[in-house]
Amino acid sequence: TRVRSSAASDVYKRQIVSSDEYLPFPQTAQQREVEARLKEMSGALAKRQGLSRRRFFQTAAGMAASFVAMNQVFGRLFEVSEAEAATPELAQALAAAKSGQMVIDGHTHFLRDDTRLNGFVAMRNAVGKTGWNKQLTDEGEQTIDKLKFNNYVKEVYMDSDTKVALLSNSPSEVPEDWFIPQEQVFATREKINNEAGSRRMLAHFTFTPGWPGWLDKVDEAIERFKPDSWKGYTVGDNTHKDKASHPWHADDEKLMYPFYERIAKTGIKNVCIHKGLFAPGVEKNFPNLRPYADVSDIGKAAKDWPQLNFLVYHSAYRWVGGNPADGMAEFDQTGRSSWTSDLADIPEKYGVNNVYGDLGQLFAWTAVAQPRLAAALMGILVKGLGPDRILWGTDAVWTGAPQWQIEGLRRLEIPEDMQKAHGFKPLGPADAPLKTAVFSGNSARLYGLDKHAEIVRHDRFAALKAEYEAAGGARSNLRYGYVARPA
């Protein structure tokens, strides 16, 4: 059943939430315990603060409460105190102190106005009718508007600490089912940046290897759109996998190397490639696409084209769908995580330094389902790729306002026993060098935004957000996606 799970870090109804890219799994025993603890805690704290439970979860204290509950169940993984959850003034002061941090989200989406992909409407209606999120019942019948441009601006730029967002896309063999037409992507970039008076939005051009005239469209994009980077799906049509007749490998010399040669001459050298998120159920239904979903083709391409950067989206994370405990068990037994560890091995195996890992969905999924695995994956990526080749991305607004994910990484630390057993370095505080590099430093270097932290403090969006907050604007702390209805 498609539903929306409400509040901070999946706060109130602890469920595994997913996008169309993978399948749900019922709530685990640990998640039920988190939910029970949080329900008890939030009821008391909300009453003490004179708030409804829903309003409480829209506050910084409500966000803190979710991490307190997670620590109680999963062990101390997040830097948070019970005092922060119980004291709104303290929670707000701590949140305000971090709100100026430069955050570049390299992985965001919204849907076109005339979209035919209306599944998210059923999702939002279902969670209201089941009573899991009373706010939706109060709002009445839901619409697809929450997944469109206006709400995207609110949730990304107003309700989170994100300063710069990269608008991504997804192609389809069915023209009407592209998330956004290519022209609209770049019109949106122009609109946002003109309104802000600064470079607040970046944009991909989505390339489609093997499709009729695809290289001609790349040439047109170079001249007409001047994209900030390129985005491709090696499985071809990720929306209608049954129609995916053009899968490709990044190291296909005949198909892909002419493309690399073209873009290398332009200076637009960031090639973003969707990998992973290929659920077991999807593999069962589309085994022909499985060889295109892993990273076995990235190392050679990166070695052959050192002048380009290969940004692997989702860091090729494999363990979506099925029982999240399976992903944790794999790491506990082997010290590895399917496909993500393969990605982390590429620099040493191929002698390259131009391969990057994006955290979109990888962090969201594991922080909700198995936060200890979230810590392990960060350790794997830092150890293999290095702290200067990990990129912040949230896949918002599929996963709602990105603030809960930002708070999650700010607070996350790799447990000492895991550090010692696997040679992982600590992640450090939110403003320490490693997290600073992940949140913004690495993307700033790739996209020429090194001086932008100061610029966005004084642009029109900064003034607009200050007015929004002064008027009492409250973030939603929502996540959207598939959830498995309890039996």
Short mmCIF file of C-alpha atoms in Angstrom, two decimals:
data_model
loop_
_atom_site.label_atom_id
_atom_site.label_comp_id
_atom_site.label_asym_id
_atom_site.label_seq_id
_atom_site.Cartn_x
_atom_site.Cartn_y
_atom_site.Cartn_z
CA THR A 1 0.00 0.00 0.00
CA ARG A 2 1.42 3.39 -0.89
CA VAL A 3 1.27 5.72 2.09
CA ARG A 4 3.09 8.63 3.62
CA SER A 5 4.94 8.20 6.89
CA SER A 6 4.84 11.37 8.95
CA ALA A 7 7.32 13.45 10.87
CA ALA A 8 10.92 13.67 11.85
CA SER A 9 13.06 10.84 10.51
CA ASP A 10 9.98 8.76 9.91
CA VAL A 11 9.14 9.85 13.40
CA TYR A 12 5.70 8.73 14.43
CA LYS A 13 5.00 5.59 12.41
CA ARG A 14 8.33 3.84 12.05
CA GLN A 15 8.01 2.19 8.67
CA ILE A 16 10.33 1.43 5.79
CA VAL A 17 9.35 3.87 3.07
CA SER A 18 10.47 3.52 -0.52
CA SER A 19 10.09 5.05 -3.93
CA ASP A 20 9.01 3.28 -7.12
CA GLU A 21 12.55 1.90 -7.37
CA TYR A 22 12.12 -0.82 -4.76
CA LEU A 23 9.58 -2.85 -2.82
CA PRO A 24 8.40 -2.59 0.81
CA PHE A 25 9.02 -4.90 3.71
CA PRO A 26 6.80 -5.07 6.82
CA GLN A 27 7.78 -3.15 9.92
CA THR A 28 10.49 -4.96 11.87
CA ALA A 29 10.41 -5.75 15.59
CA GLN A 30 13.02 -3.06 16.24
CA GLN A 31 11.02 -0.48 14.32
CA ARG A 32 7.88 -1.42 16.26
CA GLU A 33 9.84 -0.84 19.46
CA VAL A 34 11.06 2.54 18.22
CA GLU A 35 7.47 3.45 17.36
CA ALA A 36 6.18 2.42 20.76
CA ARG A 37 8.88 4.30 22.64
CA LEU A 38 8.43 7.37 20.49
CA LYS A 39 4.66 7.34 20.86
CA GLU A 40 4.96 7.23 24.63
CA MET A 41 7.70 9.86 24.73
CA SER A 42 6.09 12.25 22.28
CA GLY A 43 2.72 12.14 24.00
CA ALA A 44 4.22 13.29 27.27
CA LEU A 45 6.54 15.88 25.74
CA ALA A 46 3.89 17.34 23.46
CA LYS A 47 1.44 17.70 26.36
CA ARG A 48 4.10 19.32 28.56
CA GLN A 49 4.88 21.81 25.80
CA GLY A 50 1.21 22.56 25.10
CA LEU A 51 1.37 21.14 21.58
CA SER A 52 -0.44 18.51 19.61
CA ARG A 53 1.67 15.47 18.80
CA ARG A 54 1.58 16.46 15.12
CA ARG A 55 2.81 19.99 15.87
CA PHE A 56 5.46 18.62 18.23
CA PHE A 57 6.94 16.56 15.41
CA GLN A 58 7.25 19.70 13.29
CA THR A 59 9.64 21.21 15.83
CA ALA A 60 13.36 20.74 16.41
CA ALA A 61 12.52 19.04 19.71
CA GLY A 62 10.34 16.54 17.86
CA MET A 63 13.21 15.81 15.49
CA ALA A 64 15.48 15.23 18.47
CA ALA A 65 12.96 12.88 20.07
CA SER A 66 13.07 10.58 17.06
CA PHE A 67 16.84 10.18 17.37
CA VAL A 68 16.55 9.58 21.12
CA ALA A 69 14.13 6.72 20.45
CA MET A 70 16.39 5.27 17.77
CA ASN A 71 19.39 5.32 20.13
CA GLN A 72 17.35 3.55 22.80
CA VAL A 73 16.61 0.68 20.42
CA PHE A 74 19.60 0.45 18.07
CA GLY A 75 22.36 1.64 20.41
CA ARG A 76 24.00 5.04 20.56
CA LEU A 77 24.53 6.02 16.92
CA PHE A 78 23.19 9.60 16.87
CA GLU A 79 24.48 12.56 18.86
CA VAL A 80 21.39 13.70 20.78
CA SER A 81 20.23 14.13 24.39
CA GLU A 82 16.89 13.67 26.11
CA ALA A 83 17.20 17.28 27.27
CA GLU A 84 17.15 18.40 23.64
CA ALA A 85 13.88 16.54 23.04
CA ALA A 86 12.33 17.88 26.26
CA THR A 87 13.43 21.50 25.91
CA PRO A 88 12.19 23.31 22.78
CA GLU A 89 14.39 26.33 23.40
CA LEU A 90 17.53 24.18 23.57
CA ALA A 91 16.56 22.15 20.52
CA GLN A 92 15.79 25.27 18.50
CA ALA A 93 19.03 26.96 19.54
CA LEU A 94 21.07 23.92 18.50
CA ALA A 95 19.21 23.68 15.18
CA ALA A 96 19.65 27.40 14.50
CA ALA A 97 23.37 27.17 15.17
CA LYS A 98 23.70 24.62 12.36
CA SER A 99 21.21 26.13 9.94
CA GLY A 100 23.81 28.27 8.20
CA GLN A 101 25.90 25.25 7.22
CA MET A 102 26.43 25.02 3.48
CA VAL A 103 24.45 22.03 2.18
CA ILE A 104 24.48 21.12 -1.51
CA ASP A 105 21.93 18.44 -2.37
CA GLY A 106 23.12 16.80 -5.56
CA HIS A 107 20.04 14.64 -6.06
CA THR A 108 16.49 16.06 -6.07
CA HIS A 109 13.31 15.53 -8.09
CA PHE A 110 9.78 16.76 -8.69
CA LEU A 111 7.07 15.75 -11.16
CA ARG A 112 5.84 17.65 -14.20
CA ASP A 113 2.43 19.35 -13.99
CA ASP A 114 0.86 17.00 -16.54
CA THR A 115 2.36 13.84 -15.03
CA ARG A 116 0.55 10.54 -15.50
CA LEU A 117 2.51 9.01 -12.60
CA ASN A 118 -0.23 9.44 -10.02
CA GLY A 119 0.74 6.69 -7.59
CA PHE A 120 1.83 9.21 -4.99
CA VAL A 121 -1.77 10.44 -4.69
CA ALA A 122 -2.90 6.98 -3.60
CA MET A 123 0.03 6.91 -1.19
CA ARG A 124 -0.99 10.12 0.57
CA ASN A 125 -4.68 9.24 0.69
CA ALA A 126 -3.92 5.81 2.13
CA VAL A 127 -1.95 7.14 5.08
CA GLY A 128 -4.72 9.61 5.90
CA LYS A 129 -7.48 6.97 5.73
CA THR A 130 -5.55 4.52 7.88
CA GLY A 131 -5.11 7.22 10.54
CA TRP A 132 -1.35 6.90 10.61
CA ASN A 133 -1.00 10.63 9.95
CA LYS A 134 -3.95 12.65 11.25
CA GLN A 135 -2.70 15.72 9.38
CA LEU A 136 -3.65 14.15 6.06
CA THR A 137 -7.15 13.43 7.29
CA ASP A 138 -7.48 17.07 8.33
CA GLU A 139 -6.29 18.19 4.90
CA GLY A 140 -8.97 16.17 3.10
CA GLU A 141 -8.49 14.41 -0.21
CA GLN A 142 -4.86 14.51 -1.30
CA THR A 143 -3.55 15.61 -4.69
CA ILE A 144 -0.37 15.11 -6.65
CA ASP A 145 0.57 18.75 -6.03
CA LYS A 146 2.84 17.80 -3.13
CA LEU A 147 5.15 16.15 -5.64
CA LYS A 148 5.26 19.18 -7.95
CA PHE A 149 7.26 22.36 -8.24
CA ASN A 150 5.67 24.61 -5.62
CA ASN A 151 5.97 22.10 -2.82
CA TYR A 152 9.47 21.18 -4.03
CA VAL A 153 10.58 24.79 -3.47
CA LYS A 154 8.97 24.84 -0.03
CA GLU A 155 10.40 21.56 1.19
CA VAL A 156 13.87 21.87 -0.28
CA TYR A 157 14.66 25.56 0.10
CA MET A 158 12.35 26.72 2.91
CA ASP A 159 11.87 23.66 5.14
CA SER A 160 15.46 22.43 5.11
CA ASP A 161 18.99 23.75 5.43
CA THR A 162 19.68 22.94 1.77
CA LYS A 163 21.29 25.93 0.05
CA VAL A 164 21.84 24.56 -3.47
CA ALA A 165 19.93 21.71 -5.14
CA LEU A 166 20.60 19.81 -8.33
CA LEU A 167 17.41 18.99 -10.23
CA SER A 168 17.57 15.48 -11.65
CA ASN A 169 15.26 13.61 -13.99
CA SER A 170 14.36 10.14 -15.21
CA PRO A 171 13.75 9.14 -18.84
CA SER A 172 11.13 6.82 -20.23
CA GLU A 173 10.48 5.10 -23.52
CA VAL A 174 6.99 6.58 -23.04
CA PRO A 175 7.51 10.31 -23.74
CA GLU A 176 4.69 11.38 -21.42
CA ASP A 177 6.29 9.57 -18.50
CA TRP A 178 9.56 11.40 -18.19
CA PHE A 179 9.52 12.91 -14.70
CA ILE A 180 10.05 16.33 -16.31
CA PRO A 181 10.55 17.30 -19.96
CA GLN A 182 14.17 18.24 -20.61
CA GLU A 183 13.21 21.80 -21.53
CA GLN A 184 11.37 22.24 -18.24
CA VAL A 185 14.41 21.16 -16.24
CA PHE A 186 16.44 24.04 -17.57
CA ALA A 187 13.56 26.51 -17.51
CA THR A 188 13.19 25.65 -13.82
CA ARG A 189 16.90 26.22 -13.22
CA GLU A 190 16.63 29.65 -14.85
CA LYS A 191 13.50 30.52 -12.87
CA ILE A 192 14.99 29.54 -9.51
CA ASN A 193 18.31 31.27 -10.09
CA ASN A 194 16.68 34.44 -11.39
CA GLU A 195 14.36 34.57 -8.39
CA ALA A 196 17.19 33.89 -5.95
CA GLY A 197 19.69 36.20 -7.57
CA SER A 198 22.30 33.46 -7.26
CA ARG A 199 23.11 29.95 -8.42
CA ARG A 200 20.71 28.06 -6.15
CA MET A 201 19.83 25.34 -8.67
CA LEU A 202 21.93 23.10 -10.88
CA ALA A 203 20.48 20.82 -13.55
CA HIS A 204 21.27 17.59 -15.38
CA PHE A 205 20.75 16.87 -19.03
CA THR A 206 19.55 13.28 -19.19
CA PHE A 207 21.37 11.31 -21.88
CA THR A 208 19.83 8.15 -23.33
CA PRO A 209 22.45 5.92 -25.01
CA GLY A 210 21.21 3.94 -27.98
CA TRP A 211 17.98 5.86 -28.40
CA PRO A 212 17.42 7.32 -31.88
CA GLY A 213 19.40 10.54 -32.36
CA TRP A 214 20.69 10.57 -28.79
CA LEU A 215 24.12 12.01 -29.61
CA ASP A 216 22.53 14.77 -31.68
CA LYS A 217 20.47 15.69 -28.61
CA VAL A 218 23.65 15.81 -26.54
CA ASP A 219 25.17 18.24 -29.05
CA GLU A 220 22.00 20.34 -28.91
CA ALA A 221 22.06 20.34 -25.09
CA ILE A 222 25.66 21.56 -25.03
CA GLU A 223 24.73 24.55 -27.16
CA ARG A 224 21.19 25.22 -25.97
CA PHE A 225 21.05 24.29 -22.28
CA LYS A 226 24.65 24.31 -21.04
CA PRO A 227 23.89 21.64 -18.40
CA ASP A 228 25.80 21.51 -15.15
CA SER A 229 26.27 17.76 -15.53
CA TRP A 230 24.92 14.67 -17.28
CA LYS A 231 22.61 11.95 -15.95
CA GLY A 232 22.02 8.47 -17.29
CA TYR A 233 20.32 5.21 -16.27
CA THR A 234 22.21 2.11 -17.33
CA VAL A 235 19.02 0.04 -17.03
CA GLY A 236 17.43 2.33 -19.64
CA ASP A 237 13.81 3.04 -18.75
CA ASN A 238 13.66 2.87 -14.96
CA THR A 239 9.98 3.85 -14.85
CA HIS A 240 8.72 1.19 -17.27
CA LYS A 241 11.29 -1.57 -16.98
CA ASP A 242 9.12 -3.77 -19.16
CA LYS A 243 9.75 -1.31 -22.00
CA ALA A 244 13.48 -0.86 -21.30
CA SER A 245 14.92 -1.71 -24.70
CA HIS A 246 18.10 0.39 -24.44
CA PRO A 247 20.17 -0.70 -21.42
CA TRP A 248 23.89 0.10 -21.64
CA HIS A 249 27.26 -0.28 -19.96
CA ALA A 250 29.43 2.70 -19.06
CA ASP A 251 32.52 1.00 -20.53
CA ASP A 252 30.95 0.14 -23.90
CA GLU A 253 33.64 1.61 -26.15
CA LYS A 254 31.54 1.67 -29.29
CA LEU A 255 28.44 3.20 -27.74
CA MET A 256 29.70 5.40 -24.90
CA TYR A 257 33.21 6.57 -25.79
CA PRO A 258 32.04 8.93 -28.56
CA PHE A 259 29.81 10.56 -25.94
CA TYR A 260 32.68 10.91 -23.48
CA GLU A 261 34.85 12.41 -26.22
CA ARG A 262 32.18 15.03 -26.97
CA ILE A 263 31.59 16.14 -23.41
CA ALA A 264 35.28 16.11 -22.46
CA LYS A 265 35.81 18.91 -24.98
CA THR A 266 33.08 21.05 -23.40
CA GLY A 267 34.32 21.11 -19.83
CA ILE A 268 30.99 19.69 -18.61
CA LYS A 269 32.71 16.65 -17.21
CA ASN A 270 30.48 15.29 -14.40
CA VAL A 271 28.73 12.10 -15.55
CA CYS A 272 26.07 11.00 -13.06
CA ILE A 273 25.00 7.38 -13.41
CA HIS A 274 22.10 5.69 -11.64
CA LYS A 275 23.21 2.39 -10.11
CA GLY A 276 21.80 -0.02 -7.55
CA LEU A 277 18.30 0.11 -6.05
CA PHE A 278 17.53 -3.05 -7.97
CA ALA A 279 15.30 -4.89 -5.54
CA PRO A 280 15.18 -8.71 -5.46
CA GLY A 281 11.61 -8.59 -6.71
CA VAL A 282 12.64 -6.36 -9.59
CA GLU A 283 15.51 -8.69 -10.47
CA LYS A 284 13.10 -11.61 -10.49
CA ASN A 285 10.80 -9.80 -12.92
CA PHE A 286 13.55 -8.25 -15.08
CA PRO A 287 16.61 -10.53 -14.95
CA ASN A 288 17.74 -9.14 -18.31
CA LEU A 289 18.45 -5.77 -16.67
CA ARG A 290 20.38 -7.13 -13.70
CA PRO A 291 23.83 -7.01 -15.43
CA TYR A 292 23.36 -3.30 -16.02
CA ALA A 293 22.49 -2.37 -12.42
CA ASP A 294 25.83 -3.03 -10.67
CA VAL A 295 29.14 -1.14 -10.98
CA SER A 296 31.20 -3.68 -12.92
CA ASP A 297 31.36 -1.24 -15.84
CA ILE A 298 32.48 1.87 -13.94
CA GLY A 299 36.16 1.15 -13.22
CA LYS A 300 37.32 0.72 -16.83
CA ALA A 301 35.34 3.75 -18.01
CA ALA A 302 36.86 5.89 -15.27
CA LYS A 303 40.38 4.65 -16.04
CA ASP A 304 39.97 5.26 -19.77
CA TRP A 305 38.54 8.77 -19.22
CA PRO A 306 40.51 10.36 -16.35
CA GLN A 307 39.45 13.83 -17.52
CA LEU A 308 35.82 13.02 -16.59
CA ASN A 309 34.20 12.45 -13.19
CA PHE A 310 31.90 9.47 -12.68
CA LEU A 311 29.29 10.21 -10.01
CA VAL A 312 27.59 6.95 -9.06
CA TYR A 313 24.10 7.67 -7.76
CA HIS A 314 22.85 5.80 -4.70
CA SER A 315 26.45 4.56 -4.38
CA ALA A 316 25.06 1.45 -6.11
CA TYR A 317 23.38 0.37 -2.86
CA ARG A 318 21.88 -3.11 -3.36
CA TRP A 319 19.90 -3.95 -0.24
CA VAL A 320 16.51 -2.44 -0.91
CA GLY A 321 13.34 -4.45 -0.77
CA GLY A 322 13.32 -7.60 1.29
CA ASN A 323 14.26 -7.73 4.95
CA PRO A 324 16.62 -4.88 5.94
CA ALA A 325 18.20 -7.24 8.44
CA ASP A 326 19.66 -9.13 5.46
CA GLY A 327 21.79 -6.12 4.56
CA MET A 328 22.99 -5.81 8.13
CA ALA A 329 23.70 -9.54 8.29
CA GLU A 330 25.77 -9.40 5.12
CA PHE A 331 27.97 -6.69 6.58
CA ASP A 332 28.27 -8.41 9.97
CA GLN A 333 29.33 -11.66 8.28
CA THR A 334 31.59 -10.31 5.54
CA GLY A 335 32.42 -6.67 6.30
CA ARG A 336 30.98 -5.77 2.90
CA SER A 337 27.75 -4.50 1.37
CA SER A 338 26.75 -5.66 -2.10
CA TRP A 339 27.64 -3.25 -4.91
CA THR A 340 28.51 -0.37 -2.54
CA SER A 341 31.68 -2.17 -1.46
CA ASP A 342 32.40 -2.91 -5.12
CA LEU A 343 32.16 0.82 -5.80
CA ALA A 344 34.48 1.60 -2.88
CA ASP A 345 37.04 -0.89 -4.27
CA ILE A 346 37.32 0.88 -7.63
CA PRO A 347 39.95 3.54 -6.76
CA GLU A 348 42.47 0.97 -5.52
CA LYS A 349 41.57 -1.71 -8.07
CA TYR A 350 41.81 0.57 -11.10
CA GLY A 351 44.17 3.25 -9.83
CA VAL A 352 41.67 6.09 -10.39
CA ASN A 353 40.55 9.12 -8.40
CA ASN A 354 37.58 10.24 -10.49
CA VAL A 355 34.83 8.00 -9.08
CA TYR A 356 32.36 9.42 -6.56
CA GLY A 357 29.52 8.00 -4.46
CA ASP A 358 26.17 9.79 -4.03
CA LEU A 359 24.18 9.12 -0.83
CA GLY A 360 20.67 9.50 -2.32
CA GLN A 361 18.32 6.80 -0.94
CA LEU A 362 21.27 4.85 0.48
CA PHE A 363 21.30 7.06 3.57
CA ALA A 364 17.53 7.48 3.73
CA TRP A 365 16.85 3.74 3.54
CA THR A 366 19.49 2.62 6.03
CA ALA A 367 18.99 5.44 8.54
CA VAL A 368 15.36 4.32 8.80
CA ALA A 369 15.73 0.56 8.58
CA GLN A 370 19.16 -0.19 10.08
CA PRO A 371 21.04 2.88 11.35
CA ARG A 372 24.02 0.72 12.28
CA LEU A 373 24.20 -0.22 8.60
CA ALA A 374 24.06 3.48 7.71
CA ALA A 375 27.17 3.93 9.81
CA ALA A 376 28.84 0.90 8.19
CA LEU A 377 28.13 2.19 4.68
CA MET A 378 29.62 5.57 5.52
CA GLY A 379 32.69 3.75 6.84
CA ILE A 380 32.97 1.66 3.67
CA LEU A 381 32.69 4.69 1.39
CA VAL A 382 35.09 6.88 3.36
CA LYS A 383 37.67 4.10 3.55
CA GLY A 384 37.44 3.17 -0.13
CA LEU A 385 36.55 6.33 -2.04
CA GLY A 386 38.00 8.76 0.47
CA PRO A 387 36.19 11.62 2.25
CA ASP A 388 36.73 13.90 -0.75
CA ARG A 389 34.68 11.70 -3.13
CA ILE A 390 31.39 11.27 -1.26
CA LEU A 391 28.47 13.50 -2.26
CA TRP A 392 25.38 14.53 -0.33
CA GLY A 393 22.07 13.70 -2.00
CA THR A 394 18.61 12.96 -0.63
CA ASP A 395 16.37 12.04 -3.59
CA ALA A 396 13.90 14.63 -2.29
CA VAL A 397 11.03 15.22 -2.67
CA TRP A 398 10.36 11.49 -3.06
CA THR A 399 11.47 11.24 0.56
CA GLY A 400 9.86 14.49 1.69
CA ALA A 401 11.58 17.54 3.08
CA PRO A 402 15.28 16.65 3.32
CA GLN A 403 15.87 18.11 6.79
CA TRP A 404 15.48 14.81 8.63
CA GLN A 405 18.24 13.29 6.50
CA ILE A 406 20.49 16.31 7.05
CA GLU A 407 19.97 16.00 10.79
CA GLY A 408 20.63 12.27 10.58
CA LEU A 409 24.06 12.62 9.01
CA ARG A 410 24.95 15.56 11.24
CA ARG A 411 24.32 13.38 14.29
CA LEU A 412 25.55 9.98 13.01
CA GLU A 413 28.74 8.42 14.30
CA ILE A 414 30.33 5.06 13.52
CA PRO A 415 30.37 3.00 16.75
CA GLU A 416 33.81 2.46 18.22
CA ASP A 417 33.58 -1.33 17.97
CA MET A 418 32.87 -1.02 14.25
CA GLN A 419 35.72 1.46 13.79
CA LYS A 420 38.18 -0.92 15.44
CA ALA A 421 36.96 -4.05 13.67
CA HIS A 422 36.99 -2.59 10.15
CA GLY A 423 39.53 0.21 10.26
CA PHE A 424 36.90 2.92 9.82
CA LYS A 425 37.64 6.50 10.77
CA PRO A 426 35.16 8.42 12.93
CA LEU A 427 32.81 10.73 11.05
CA GLY A 428 33.15 13.51 13.59
CA PRO A 429 30.82 16.41 14.41
CA ALA A 430 28.51 18.07 11.90
CA ASP A 431 30.99 20.87 11.19
CA ALA A 432 34.11 18.69 11.19
CA PRO A 433 36.13 18.35 7.94
CA LEU A 434 34.65 15.01 6.84
CA LYS A 435 30.96 15.92 7.09
CA THR A 436 31.65 19.40 5.77
CA ALA A 437 33.22 17.84 2.68
CA VAL A 438 30.28 15.48 2.21
CA PHE A 439 27.59 18.11 2.72
CA SER A 440 29.10 20.69 0.39
CA GLY A 441 32.86 20.78 -0.12
CA ASN A 442 33.07 17.95 -2.64
CA SER A 443 30.10 19.09 -4.73
CA ALA A 444 31.31 22.69 -4.57
CA ARG A 445 34.60 21.60 -6.09
CA LEU A 446 32.90 19.57 -8.83
CA TYR A 447 30.41 22.29 -9.78
CA GLY A 448 32.47 25.43 -9.27
CA LEU A 449 30.61 26.59 -6.16
CA ASP A 450 33.61 27.18 -3.88
CA LYS A 451 32.65 30.77 -3.06
CA HIS A 452 28.94 30.17 -2.94
CA ALA A 453 28.55 29.69 0.81
CA GLU A 454 28.90 33.42 1.34
CA ILE A 455 26.78 34.34 -1.69
CA VAL A 456 23.70 32.35 -0.58
CA ARG A 457 23.75 33.97 2.84
CA HIS A 458 22.77 37.27 1.27
CA ASP A 459 20.65 36.44 -1.78
CA ARG A 460 16.90 36.85 -2.17
CA PHE A 461 16.18 33.25 -1.14
CA ALA A 462 17.96 33.88 2.18
CA ALA A 463 15.74 36.90 2.79
CA LEU A 464 12.64 34.96 1.74
CA LYS A 465 13.46 32.11 4.11
CA ALA A 466 14.01 34.55 6.98
CA GLU A 467 10.56 36.02 6.33
CA TYR A 468 9.05 32.53 6.07
CA GLU A 469 10.48 31.48 9.42
CA ALA A 470 9.54 34.78 11.09
CA ALA A 471 5.96 34.22 9.94
CA GLY A 472 5.94 30.84 11.68
CA GLY A 473 6.63 28.56 8.72
CA ALA A 474 6.95 25.00 9.95
CA ARG A 475 8.77 22.26 8.14
CA SER A 476 6.82 19.11 7.51
CA ASN A 477 9.55 16.55 8.36
CA LEU A 478 7.74 14.15 6.05
CA ARG A 479 8.84 11.15 4.06
CA TYR A 480 6.91 9.81 1.09
CA GLY A 481 6.83 6.40 -0.53
CA TYR A 482 5.67 2.81 -0.41
CA VAL A 483 4.98 1.28 2.96
CA ALA A 484 3.95 -2.27 3.70
CA ARG A 485 0.57 -2.26 5.47
CA PRO A 486 0.69 -4.51 8.57
CA ALA A 487 -1.14 -7.81 8.06
#
